[in-house]
N, CA and C of each residue as an Amber inpcrd file, in Angstrom:
protein
   573
  24.1370000   0.6230000  40.6180000  23.6330000   1.9150000  40.2150000
  23.8410000   2.9220000  41.3390000  23.6170000   2.4880000  42.5800000
  23.7940000   3.3900000  43.7250000  25.2440000   3.8280000  43.8180000
  26.2000000   2.9010000  43.6010000  27.6190000   3.2440000  43.6520000
  27.9320000   4.2770000  42.5880000  27.3720000   4.1400000  41.3710000
  27.5940000   5.0890000  40.3010000  27.0700000   6.4670000  40.6860000
  25.8970000   6.5360000  41.3230000  25.3330000   7.8190000  41.7390000
  26.2070000   8.4710000  42.8150000  26.7660000   7.6650000  43.7080000
  27.6480000   8.1890000  44.7520000  28.9120000   8.7560000  44.1250000
  29.4780000   8.0540000  43.1360000  30.6930000   8.5250000  42.4600000
  30.4040000   9.8240000  41.7260000  29.2860000   9.8910000  40.9950000
  28.9330000  11.1110000  40.2720000  28.7120000  12.2550000  41.2550000
  28.0210000  11.9970000  42.3620000  27.7760000  13.0390000  43.3620000
  29.0890000  13.5450000  43.9400000  30.0530000  12.6600000  44.1150000
  31.3470000  13.0570000  44.6650000  32.1060000  13.9510000  43.6880000
  31.8480000  13.8350000  42.3990000  32.5320000  14.6350000  41.3940000
  31.9300000  16.0270000  41.2250000  30.7310000  16.2470000  41.7450000
  30.0910000  17.5490000  41.6240000  30.7320000  18.5450000  42.5860000
  30.7610000  19.8210000  42.2060000  31.3230000  20.8340000  43.0990000
  30.5850000  20.8690000  44.4320000  31.3240000  21.1450000  45.4950000
  30.7330000  21.1000000  46.8290000  29.8170000  22.2830000  47.1240000
  29.9570000  23.4150000  46.4600000  29.1360000  24.5900000  46.7260000
  27.8190000  24.5890000  45.9670000  27.3920000  23.4550000  45.4880000
  26.1810000  23.3700000  44.6780000  24.9920000  23.0460000  45.5770000
  23.8570000  23.7460000  45.3430000  22.6590000  23.4930000  46.1540000
  22.1010000  22.1060000  45.8420000  21.2000000  21.6450000  46.6890000
  20.5800000  20.3270000  46.5050000  19.8700000  20.2100000  45.1670000
  19.1000000  21.2600000  44.7920000  18.3740000  21.2150000  43.5110000
  19.3480000  21.2350000  42.3370000  20.3890000  22.0900000  42.4080000
  21.3820000  22.1440000  41.3420000  22.1180000  20.8110000  41.2200000
  22.4260000  20.2090000  42.3550000  23.1120000  18.9200000  42.3620000
  22.2440000  17.8500000  41.6820000  20.9360000  17.8500000  41.9910000
  20.0190000  16.8750000  41.3820000  19.9130000  17.1190000  39.8740000
  19.8630000  18.3840000  39.4440000  19.8050000  18.6990000  38.0120000
  21.0600000  18.2120000  37.3000000  22.2310000  18.4660000  37.8800000
  23.4850000  18.0150000  37.2710000  23.5590000  16.4920000  37.2430000
  23.1190000  15.8430000  38.3040000  23.1150000  14.3830000  38.3640000
  22.1950000  13.8270000  37.2860000  21.0390000  14.4570000  37.1020000
  20.0990000  14.0280000  36.0710000  20.7100000  14.1930000  34.6820000
  21.4180000  15.3020000  34.4630000  22.0770000  15.5150000  33.1720000
  23.1330000  14.4420000  32.9200000  23.9170000  14.1050000  33.9430000
  24.9450000  13.0770000  33.7660000  24.3310000  11.7090000  33.5000000
  23.2150000  11.3930000  34.1750000  22.5290000  10.1200000  33.9250000
  22.0780000  10.0300000  32.4830000  21.6060000  11.1620000  31.9080000
  21.1100000  11.1410000  30.5370000  22.2370000  10.9180000  29.5340000
  23.4870000  11.1110000  29.9390000  24.6210000  10.8870000  29.0540000
  25.1250000   9.4550000  29.1040000  24.6020000   8.6480000  30.0170000
  25.0350000   7.2600000  30.1180000  24.6340000   6.4960000  28.8680000
  25.5020000   5.6020000  28.4200000  25.2620000   4.8280000  27.2120000
  24.4080000   3.6130000  27.5450000  23.4030000   3.3780000  26.7220000
  22.5370000   2.2260000  26.9240000  23.2350000   0.9630000  26.4460000
  23.0000000  -0.1290000  27.1440000  23.5420000  -1.4060000  26.7100000
  22.4310000  -2.3680000  26.3220000  21.1860000  -1.9010000  26.3410000
  20.0620000  -2.7610000  25.9790000  19.7120000  -2.5580000  24.5130000
  19.3920000  -3.6530000  23.8350000  18.9760000  -3.5810000  22.4450000
  17.5960000  -2.9240000  22.3760000  17.4650000  -1.9400000  21.4830000
  16.1630000  -1.3360000  21.2440000  15.8560000  -0.0590000  21.9880000
  16.7890000   0.4610000  22.8070000  16.5420000   1.7330000  23.4890000
  16.6830000   2.8800000  22.4890000  15.6090000   3.6330000  22.2810000
  15.6130000   4.7300000  21.3160000  16.4370000   5.8800000  21.8810000
  17.4770000   6.2820000  21.1380000  18.3960000   7.3040000  21.6380000
  18.3630000   8.5960000  20.8340000  17.7900000   8.5620000  19.6220000
  17.7350000   9.7830000  18.8190000  16.5600000   9.7150000  17.8510000
  15.8900000  10.8510000  17.7020000  14.7960000  10.9840000  16.7450000
  14.8710000  12.3630000  16.1210000  14.6960000  12.4270000  14.8110000
  14.6070000  13.6980000  14.0970000  13.4000000  13.6090000  13.1790000
  12.5200000  14.5890000  13.2550000  11.3420000  14.5930000  12.3980000
  10.2720000  13.6360000  12.8940000   9.3960000  13.2330000  11.9800000
   8.2670000  12.3690000  12.3240000   8.6780000  10.8980000  12.2640000
   8.6690000  10.2500000  13.4200000   8.9960000   8.8250000  13.5040000
   7.8850000   8.1450000  14.2970000   7.3760000   7.0600000  13.7450000
   6.2920000   6.3250000  14.3880000   6.6850000   4.8650000  14.5320000
   6.0090000   4.1840000  15.4440000   6.2100000   2.7440000  15.5790000
   4.8470000   2.0760000  15.7300000   4.8050000   0.8750000  15.2610000
   3.5820000   0.0890000  15.3510000   3.9470000  -1.2070000  16.0560000
   3.3120000  -1.4350000  17.2020000   3.5790000  -2.6490000  17.9520000
   2.6790000  -3.7660000  17.4570000   3.1240000  -4.9720000  17.7220000
   2.3580000  -6.1530000  17.3270000   0.9230000  -6.0300000  17.8540000
  -0.0460000  -6.2210000  16.9740000  -1.4540000  -6.1730000  17.3800000
  -2.0890000  -4.7970000  17.3100000  -1.2990000  -3.7470000  17.1170000
  -1.8510000  -2.3920000  17.0150000  -2.3260000  -2.1280000  15.5880000
  -3.4480000  -1.4350000  15.4600000  -3.9910000  -1.1160000  14.1440000
  -3.2610000   0.0560000  13.4870000  -2.8620000   1.0400000  14.2830000
  -2.2410000   2.2450000  13.7370000  -0.9280000   2.5370000  14.4520000
   0.0420000   3.1230000  13.7330000   1.3000000   3.4920000  14.3810000
   1.1040000   4.6530000  15.3530000   1.9960000   4.7260000  16.3380000
   1.9620000   5.7960000  17.3360000   3.2930000   6.5390000  17.2850000
   3.3320000   7.7940000  17.7420000   4.6000000   8.5300000  17.7570000
   5.6400000   7.8210000  18.6380000   6.8580000   7.8040000  18.1930000
   7.9680000   7.2230000  18.9480000   8.6800000   8.3520000  19.6790000
   9.1820000   8.0800000  20.8990000   9.8570000   9.0850000  21.7190000
  11.2260000   8.5810000  22.1500000  12.1410000   9.5120000  22.3760000
  13.4450000   9.1580000  22.9230000  13.2200000   8.4990000  24.2740000
  13.9060000   7.3930000  24.5100000  13.7520000   6.6490000  25.7550000
  12.8090000   5.4670000  25.6230000  11.9930000   5.4340000  24.5520000
  11.1240000   4.2740000  24.3320000  11.9820000   3.0360000  24.1070000
  11.4180000   1.8960000  24.4210000  12.0920000   0.6030000  24.2370000
  11.3800000  -0.1470000  23.1230000  12.0890000  -0.4050000  22.0280000
  11.5420000  -1.1850000  20.9290000  11.7180000  -2.6640000  21.2440000
  10.7420000  -3.4620000  20.8630000  10.8130000  -4.8950000  21.1350000
  10.4500000  -5.6860000  19.8770000  10.5970000  -6.9900000  19.9810000
  10.3090000  -7.8750000  18.8540000   8.9020000  -7.6400000  18.3290000
   8.7950000  -7.5560000  17.0060000   7.5050000  -7.3420000  16.3680000
   7.1980000  -5.8950000  16.0650000   7.9150000  -4.9430000  16.6830000
   7.6830000  -3.5260000  16.4120000   8.1260000  -3.1870000  14.9880000
   7.3890000  -2.2570000  14.3710000   7.7500000  -1.7330000  13.0580000
   8.0100000  -0.2420000  13.2360000   9.1700000   0.2280000  12.7650000
   9.5230000   1.6470000  12.8450000   9.3370000   2.2570000  11.4660000
   8.6040000   3.3830000  11.4220000   8.3080000   4.0930000  10.1790000
   8.8210000   5.5220000  10.2990000   9.6480000   5.9540000   9.3440000
  10.1670000   7.3210000   9.3840000   9.5630000   8.1350000   8.2530000
   9.3300000   9.4180000   8.5280000   8.8570000  10.3430000   7.5030000
   9.9750000  10.6510000   6.5180000   9.6440000  11.3850000   5.4700000
  10.5930000  11.6710000   4.3930000  11.8900000  12.3110000   4.8900000
  11.8100000  13.2840000   5.7410000  13.0010000  13.9890000   6.2450000
  13.3040000  13.6040000   7.6910000  13.0570000  12.3790000   8.0620000
  13.1860000  11.9560000   9.4570000  14.2630000  10.9010000   9.6070000
  14.6140000  10.6330000  10.8610000  15.5140000   9.5160000  11.1570000
  15.3430000   9.1020000  12.6070000  15.7770000   7.8740000  12.8610000
  15.6860000   7.3170000  14.2070000  16.9580000   6.5350000  14.4930000
  17.2590000   6.3940000  15.7770000  18.4270000   5.6210000  16.1830000
  18.1000000   4.8800000  17.4650000  18.5320000   3.6060000  17.5440000
  18.3960000   2.8450000  18.7770000  19.6340000   2.0190000  19.0110000
  19.8020000   1.5860000  20.2370000  21.0150000   0.8790000  20.6410000
  20.9750000  -0.5900000  20.2220000  22.1790000  -1.1040000  19.9530000
  22.3850000  -2.5340000  19.7250000  23.2410000  -3.1260000  20.8350000
  23.7480000  -2.2790000  21.7000000  24.6510000  -2.6750000  22.7800000
  25.5820000  -1.5140000  23.0560000  26.6150000  -1.7260000  23.8800000
  27.5370000  -0.6310000  24.1920000  28.2070000  -0.0860000  22.9260000
  28.0400000   1.1920000  22.6740000  28.6460000   1.8780000  21.5290000
  28.2990000   1.2520000  20.1880000  27.1590000   0.6170000  20.0640000
  26.6820000   0.0470000  18.8030000  25.2630000   0.5480000  18.5680000
  24.9890000   0.9670000  17.3180000  23.7270000   1.6330000  17.0240000
  23.1290000   1.1910000  15.6930000  21.8330000   1.3030000  15.6020000
  21.0750000   1.0500000  14.3800000  20.4000000   2.3600000  14.0360000
  20.7340000   2.9500000  12.8910000  20.1730000   4.2300000  12.4840000
  19.3100000   4.0320000  11.2460000  18.1290000   4.6340000  11.2550000
  17.1840000   4.5060000  10.1590000  16.9850000   5.8740000   9.5200000
  17.1710000   5.9490000   8.1880000  17.0050000   7.1980000   7.4590000
  15.5400000   7.4850000   7.1290000  15.3350000   8.5410000   6.3460000
  13.9960000   8.9730000   5.9790000  13.2790000   8.0060000   5.0570000
  11.9500000   8.0490000   5.1150000  11.0660000   7.2300000   4.2910000
  11.4370000   5.7450000   4.3670000  11.6030000   5.2560000   5.5780000
  12.0280000   3.8690000   5.8030000  11.0020000   3.1070000   6.6240000
  11.0730000   1.7880000   6.5010000  10.2360000   0.8970000   7.3040000
  11.0920000  -0.3000000   7.7060000  11.2500000  -0.4740000   9.0230000
  12.0830000  -1.5490000   9.5650000  11.3000000  -2.2880000  10.6310000
  11.3180000  -3.6150000  10.5440000  10.6530000  -4.4720000  11.5370000
  11.7200000  -5.1210000  12.4140000  11.5050000  -5.0630000  13.7250000
  12.4060000  -5.7380000  14.6660000  11.9160000  -7.1670000  14.8200000
  12.7270000  -8.0990000  14.3860000  12.3280000  -9.4970000  14.4000000
  12.8470000 -10.2160000  15.6390000  14.1110000  -9.9590000  15.9820000
  14.7400000 -10.5780000  17.1620000  15.5840000  -9.5020000  17.8270000
  15.4650000  -9.3570000  19.1570000  16.1670000  -8.2540000  19.8230000
  16.8820000  -8.6720000  21.1040000  17.3950000  -9.8790000  21.1530000
  18.1960000 -10.2530000  22.3160000  19.6310000  -9.8120000  22.0670000
  20.4380000  -9.7200000  23.1060000  21.8250000  -9.2870000  22.9500000
  22.6060000 -10.2610000  22.0730000  22.3150000 -11.5510000  22.1450000
  23.0490000 -12.5400000  21.3580000  22.4990000 -12.7290000  19.9540000
  21.2280000 -12.4140000  19.7260000  20.6240000 -12.5620000  18.4070000
  19.7790000 -11.3410000  18.0850000  20.2570000 -10.5800000  17.0860000
  19.5350000  -9.3980000  16.6380000  19.2130000  -9.5940000  15.1580000
  17.9590000  -9.4040000  14.8190000  17.5090000  -9.6140000  13.4380000
  16.5140000  -8.5140000  13.0960000  16.8000000  -7.7910000  12.0220000
  15.9500000  -6.6860000  11.5900000  15.5550000  -6.8870000  10.1340000
  14.2750000  -6.7090000   9.8270000  13.7820000  -6.7730000   8.4570000
  13.7230000  -5.3550000   7.9070000  14.5200000  -5.0830000   6.8880000
  14.5230000  -3.7620000   6.2590000  13.5720000  -3.8560000   5.0700000
  12.3770000  -3.3410000   5.2370000  11.3480000  -3.4660000   4.2080000
  11.4980000  -2.4060000   3.1290000  11.9920000  -1.2140000   3.5170000
  12.3240000  -0.1600000   2.5500000  13.1150000   0.9180000   3.2770000
  13.8660000   1.6870000   2.4960000  14.5950000   2.8200000   3.0490000
  16.0680000   2.5440000   3.2170000  16.6840000   3.3370000   4.0880000
  18.1320000   3.2770000   4.2800000  18.4480000   3.1470000   5.7600000
  19.3600000   2.2410000   6.0750000  19.8100000   2.0790000   7.4590000
  21.3250000   2.1110000   7.5070000  21.8210000   2.5570000   8.6420000
  23.2510000   2.5370000   8.9400000  23.4100000   1.7340000  10.2200000
  24.3630000   0.8400000  10.2340000  24.6050000   0.0060000  11.4030000
  26.0470000   0.2260000  11.8310000  26.2290000   0.6240000  13.0870000
  27.5620000   0.8420000  13.6660000  27.7240000  -0.1860000  14.7670000
  28.7030000  -1.0750000  14.6060000  28.9230000  -2.1530000  15.5610000
  30.3390000  -2.0070000  16.1150000  30.4460000  -1.6940000  17.4160000
  31.7720000  -1.5080000  18.0230000  32.4240000  -2.8380000  18.3710000
  31.6170000  -3.8340000  18.7070000  32.1810000  -5.1650000  18.9860000
  31.1070000  -6.2130000  18.7340000  31.5620000  -7.3550000  18.2930000
  30.6710000  -8.4800000  18.0320000  31.3550000  -9.6970000  18.6260000
  30.8540000 -10.1520000  19.7650000  31.4570000 -11.2860000  20.4490000
  31.1470000 -12.5800000  19.7240000  31.9850000 -13.5700000  19.9430000
  31.7780000 -14.8840000  19.3420000  30.4020000 -15.4070000  19.7860000
  29.6430000 -15.8970000  18.8300000  28.3140000 -16.4160000  19.1290000
  27.2030000 -15.4000000  18.9710000  27.5290000 -14.0940000  18.9010000
  26.5160000 -13.0660000  18.6720000  26.1760000 -13.0060000  17.1850000
  24.8980000 -12.8300000  16.8850000  24.4320000 -12.7860000  15.5030000
  23.6630000 -11.4920000  15.2740000  24.0170000 -10.7870000  14.1980000
  23.3060000  -9.5840000  13.7820000  22.9420000  -9.7680000  12.3140000
  21.6280000  -9.9280000  12.0430000  21.1550000 -10.1700000  10.6820000
  20.2730000  -9.0290000  10.2090000  20.4430000  -8.6930000   8.9270000
  19.6580000  -7.6610000   8.2740000  18.9790000  -8.3370000   7.0910000
  17.6780000  -8.5010000   7.1800000  16.9300000  -9.2070000   6.1430000
  16.3290000  -8.1860000   5.1860000  16.5860000  -8.3540000   3.8970000
  16.0490000  -7.4810000   2.8620000  15.1950000  -8.3400000   1.9240000
  14.4280000  -7.7240000   1.0210000  13.5790000  -8.5270000   0.1370000
  14.3300000  -9.5510000  -0.7190000  15.6000000  -9.2820000  -1.0630000
  16.3210000 -10.1850000  -1.9680000  17.5670000 -10.8170000  -1.3730000
  17.8590000 -10.5660000  -0.0850000  19.0470000 -11.1650000   0.5250000
  18.9810000 -11.0740000   2.0430000  19.6100000 -12.0490000   2.6710000
  19.8130000 -12.0250000   4.1170000  21.2750000 -11.6690000   4.3400000
  21.5180000 -10.5540000   5.0410000  22.8700000 -10.0670000   5.3140000
  23.2090000 -10.3560000   6.7720000  24.4020000 -10.8770000   6.9980000
  24.8590000 -11.1470000   8.3570000  26.1250000 -10.3570000   8.6130000
  26.1360000  -9.5480000   9.6740000  27.3180000  -8.7870000  10.0540000
  28.3120000  -9.7710000  10.6620000  29.4960000  -9.8730000  10.0460000
  30.4850000 -10.8550000  10.4760000  31.5330000 -10.2670000  11.4160000
  31.6870000  -8.9370000  11.4060000  32.6910000  -8.2710000  12.2530000
  32.2040000  -6.9070000  12.6780000  32.8670000  -6.3630000  13.6790000
  32.5540000  -4.9840000  14.0570000  32.8650000  -4.0930000  12.8590000
  32.1540000  -2.9780000  12.7560000  32.3770000  -2.0780000  11.6360000
  31.1990000  -1.1610000  11.4120000  31.1410000  -0.6150000  10.1880000
  30.0710000   0.3080000   9.8080000  29.4960000  -0.1450000   8.4720000
  28.1600000  -0.1640000   8.4160000  27.4650000  -0.7110000   7.2600000
  26.3110000   0.1870000   6.8570000  26.0240000   0.2260000   5.5370000
  24.8670000   0.9570000   5.0360000  24.0810000   0.0300000   4.1170000
  22.7750000  -0.0110000   4.2970000  21.9070000  -0.8320000   3.4540000
  20.7620000   0.0400000   2.9700000  20.5310000   0.0330000   1.6370000
  19.4200000   0.7700000   1.0370000  18.4980000  -0.2180000   0.3360000
  17.2160000  -0.0860000   0.6100000  16.2110000  -0.9290000  -0.0400000
  15.2130000   0.0080000  -0.7150000  15.0880000  -0.1010000  -2.0450000
  14.1550000   0.7470000  -2.7830000  12.7300000   0.2120000  -2.6120000
  11.7700000   0.9700000  -3.0750000  10.3640000   0.5690000  -2.9460000
  10.0660000  -0.7370000  -3.6830000  10.8260000  -1.0700000  -4.7450000
  10.5880000  -2.3260000  -5.4520000  11.4250000  -3.4780000  -4.8740000
  12.1860000  -3.2020000  -3.8190000  12.9600000  -4.2420000  -3.1400000
  14.4080000  -4.3370000  -3.5530000  14.8160000  -3.6170000  -4.6370000
  16.2310000  -3.6270000  -5.0140000  17.0510000  -3.1610000  -3.8180000
  18.1730000  -3.8400000  -3.5910000  18.9610000  -3.6060000  -2.3800000
  20.4190000  -3.3290000  -2.7240000  21.0010000  -2.3810000  -2.0100000
  22.4280000  -2.0790000  -2.1110000  22.9950000  -2.1320000  -0.7030000
  24.0190000  -2.9520000  -0.5080000  24.6830000  -3.0530000   0.7990000
  26.1240000  -2.5950000   0.6420000  26.5340000  -1.6550000   1.4840000
  27.8950000  -1.1190000   1.4500000  28.5730000  -1.3890000   2.7780000
  29.8030000  -1.8970000   2.7020000  30.6100000  -2.1050000   3.9010000
  31.6160000  -0.9670000   3.9530000  31.4000000  -0.0230000   4.8510000
  32.3550000   1.0730000   5.0340000  33.6030000   0.5060000   5.7000000
  33.3680000  -0.3240000   6.7040000  34.4420000  -1.0120000   7.4210000
  33.8370000  -2.2810000   8.0010000  34.5300000  -3.4110000   7.9010000
  34.0450000  -4.6640000   8.4610000  33.8440000  -5.7300000   7.4080000
  32.8720000  -6.6120000   7.6390000  32.5650000  -7.6960000   6.6990000
  31.1120000  -8.1320000   6.8460000  30.4370000  -8.2510000   5.7150000
  29.0750000  -8.7720000   5.6440000  29.1030000 -10.1010000   4.9060000
  28.3070000 -11.0380000   5.3540000  28.0790000 -12.2740000   4.6070000
  26.6420000 -12.2340000   4.1420000  26.3600000 -12.8550000   2.9910000
  25.0010000 -12.8120000   2.4750000  24.5970000 -14.1250000   1.8270000
  23.2880000 -14.3040000   1.7750000  22.6630000 -15.3490000   0.9810000
  21.5650000 -14.6420000   0.2060000  21.6380000 -14.7060000  -1.1360000
  20.6370000 -13.9970000  -1.9340000  19.4040000 -14.8570000  -2.1740000
  18.4230000 -14.3140000  -2.8860000  17.1530000 -15.0070000  -3.0870000
  17.2930000 -16.2700000  -3.9470000  18.4310000 -16.4230000  -4.6500000
  18.6940000 -17.6360000  -5.4320000  19.4330000 -18.6890000  -4.6040000
  19.7510000 -18.3440000  -3.3520000  20.4750000 -19.2810000  -2.4910000
  21.9860000 -19.1830000  -2.6120000  22.4780000 -18.2020000  -3.3680000
  23.9210000 -18.0200000  -3.5480000  24.4790000 -17.2690000  -2.3430000
  25.6210000 -17.7370000  -1.8580000  26.2580000 -17.1230000  -0.6890000
  27.4960000 -16.3510000  -1.1160000  27.8610000 -15.3530000  -0.3200000
  29.0520000 -14.5660000  -0.5990000  29.3860000 -13.6720000   0.5700000
  30.3890000 -12.8340000   0.3660000  30.7660000 -11.8840000   1.4100000
  31.1980000 -10.5800000   0.7740000  31.0970000  -9.5160000   1.5610000
  31.4760000  -8.1800000   1.1410000  32.3940000  -7.6240000   2.2180000
  33.5380000  -7.0790000   1.8070000  34.5160000  -6.5820000   2.7740000
  34.6320000  -5.0590000   2.6900000  35.5030000  -4.5020000   3.5100000
  35.6860000  -3.0620000   3.6470000  35.8030000  -2.3540000   2.3030000
  35.0570000  -1.2490000   2.1890000  35.0180000  -0.3590000   1.0260000
  34.4820000  -1.0330000  -0.2410000  33.6180000  -2.0070000  -0.0450000
  32.9960000  -2.6730000  -1.1940000  31.4830000  -2.6690000  -0.9940000
  30.7640000  -2.9160000  -2.1050000  29.3140000  -2.9880000  -2.0060000
  28.8010000  -4.0880000  -2.9200000  27.5640000  -4.4680000  -2.6660000
  26.9030000  -5.5040000  -3.4530000  25.4720000  -5.0530000  -3.7110000
  24.9370000  -5.4700000  -4.8810000  23.5620000  -5.1310000  -5.2610000
  22.7570000  -6.4130000  -5.4060000  21.5160000  -6.3510000  -4.9280000
  20.5610000  -7.4440000  -5.0950000  19.3390000  -6.8360000  -5.7750000
  19.0730000  -7.2770000  -7.0110000  18.0200000  -6.6710000  -7.7940000
  16.8090000  -7.5840000  -7.9330000  15.6810000  -6.9490000  -8.2350000
  14.4580000  -7.6830000  -8.4820000  14.7010000  -8.6440000  -9.6430000
  14.4520000  -9.9430000  -9.4590000  14.6840000 -10.9080000 -10.5470000
  13.8350000 -10.5680000 -11.7630000  14.4660000 -10.6820000 -12.9570000
  13.7520000 -10.3970000 -14.2030000  13.0690000 -11.6810000 -14.6820000
  11.8330000 -11.5300000 -15.1600000  11.0780000 -12.6940000 -15.6380000
  11.4650000 -13.0610000 -17.0480000
């Protein structure tokens, strides 16, 4: 980190005062990409999180670190984004509820209880697992790409692969896969 600060300081103009130099250095630090799972990088509107053991949700802030057991709740016109690794992100749309189940770099598992999420994965190394659990299916990201998952209030689920590949196991135990520019629906079973 010290070497990075020295390199950034060397790139700043030499006629800059100490305070201006510190302000510019701070701005450049804020542009650095997070490589930790769960670092909140964007919030729009009302977004709250509830940590394990808490009775009520609290406001979420940019820079907060989400961990296993946290539940993220977005207002109707809100959204949130957190890191999954270098250039990989998990975005949550309005009126959504997502639980972070596993948040290690090698195993990421999110329960999408309702709402819409977008997942952007720049790389997925061998052995890394990214799972999206919905009421009627477990979705596994099989390749880097872009994915959208919508879960309605009754649990009906639509998964779209913009680019990449998803594998799934539905509530009946049936397995399958979805590839680029395709989607799959998982509906509430009829009695």
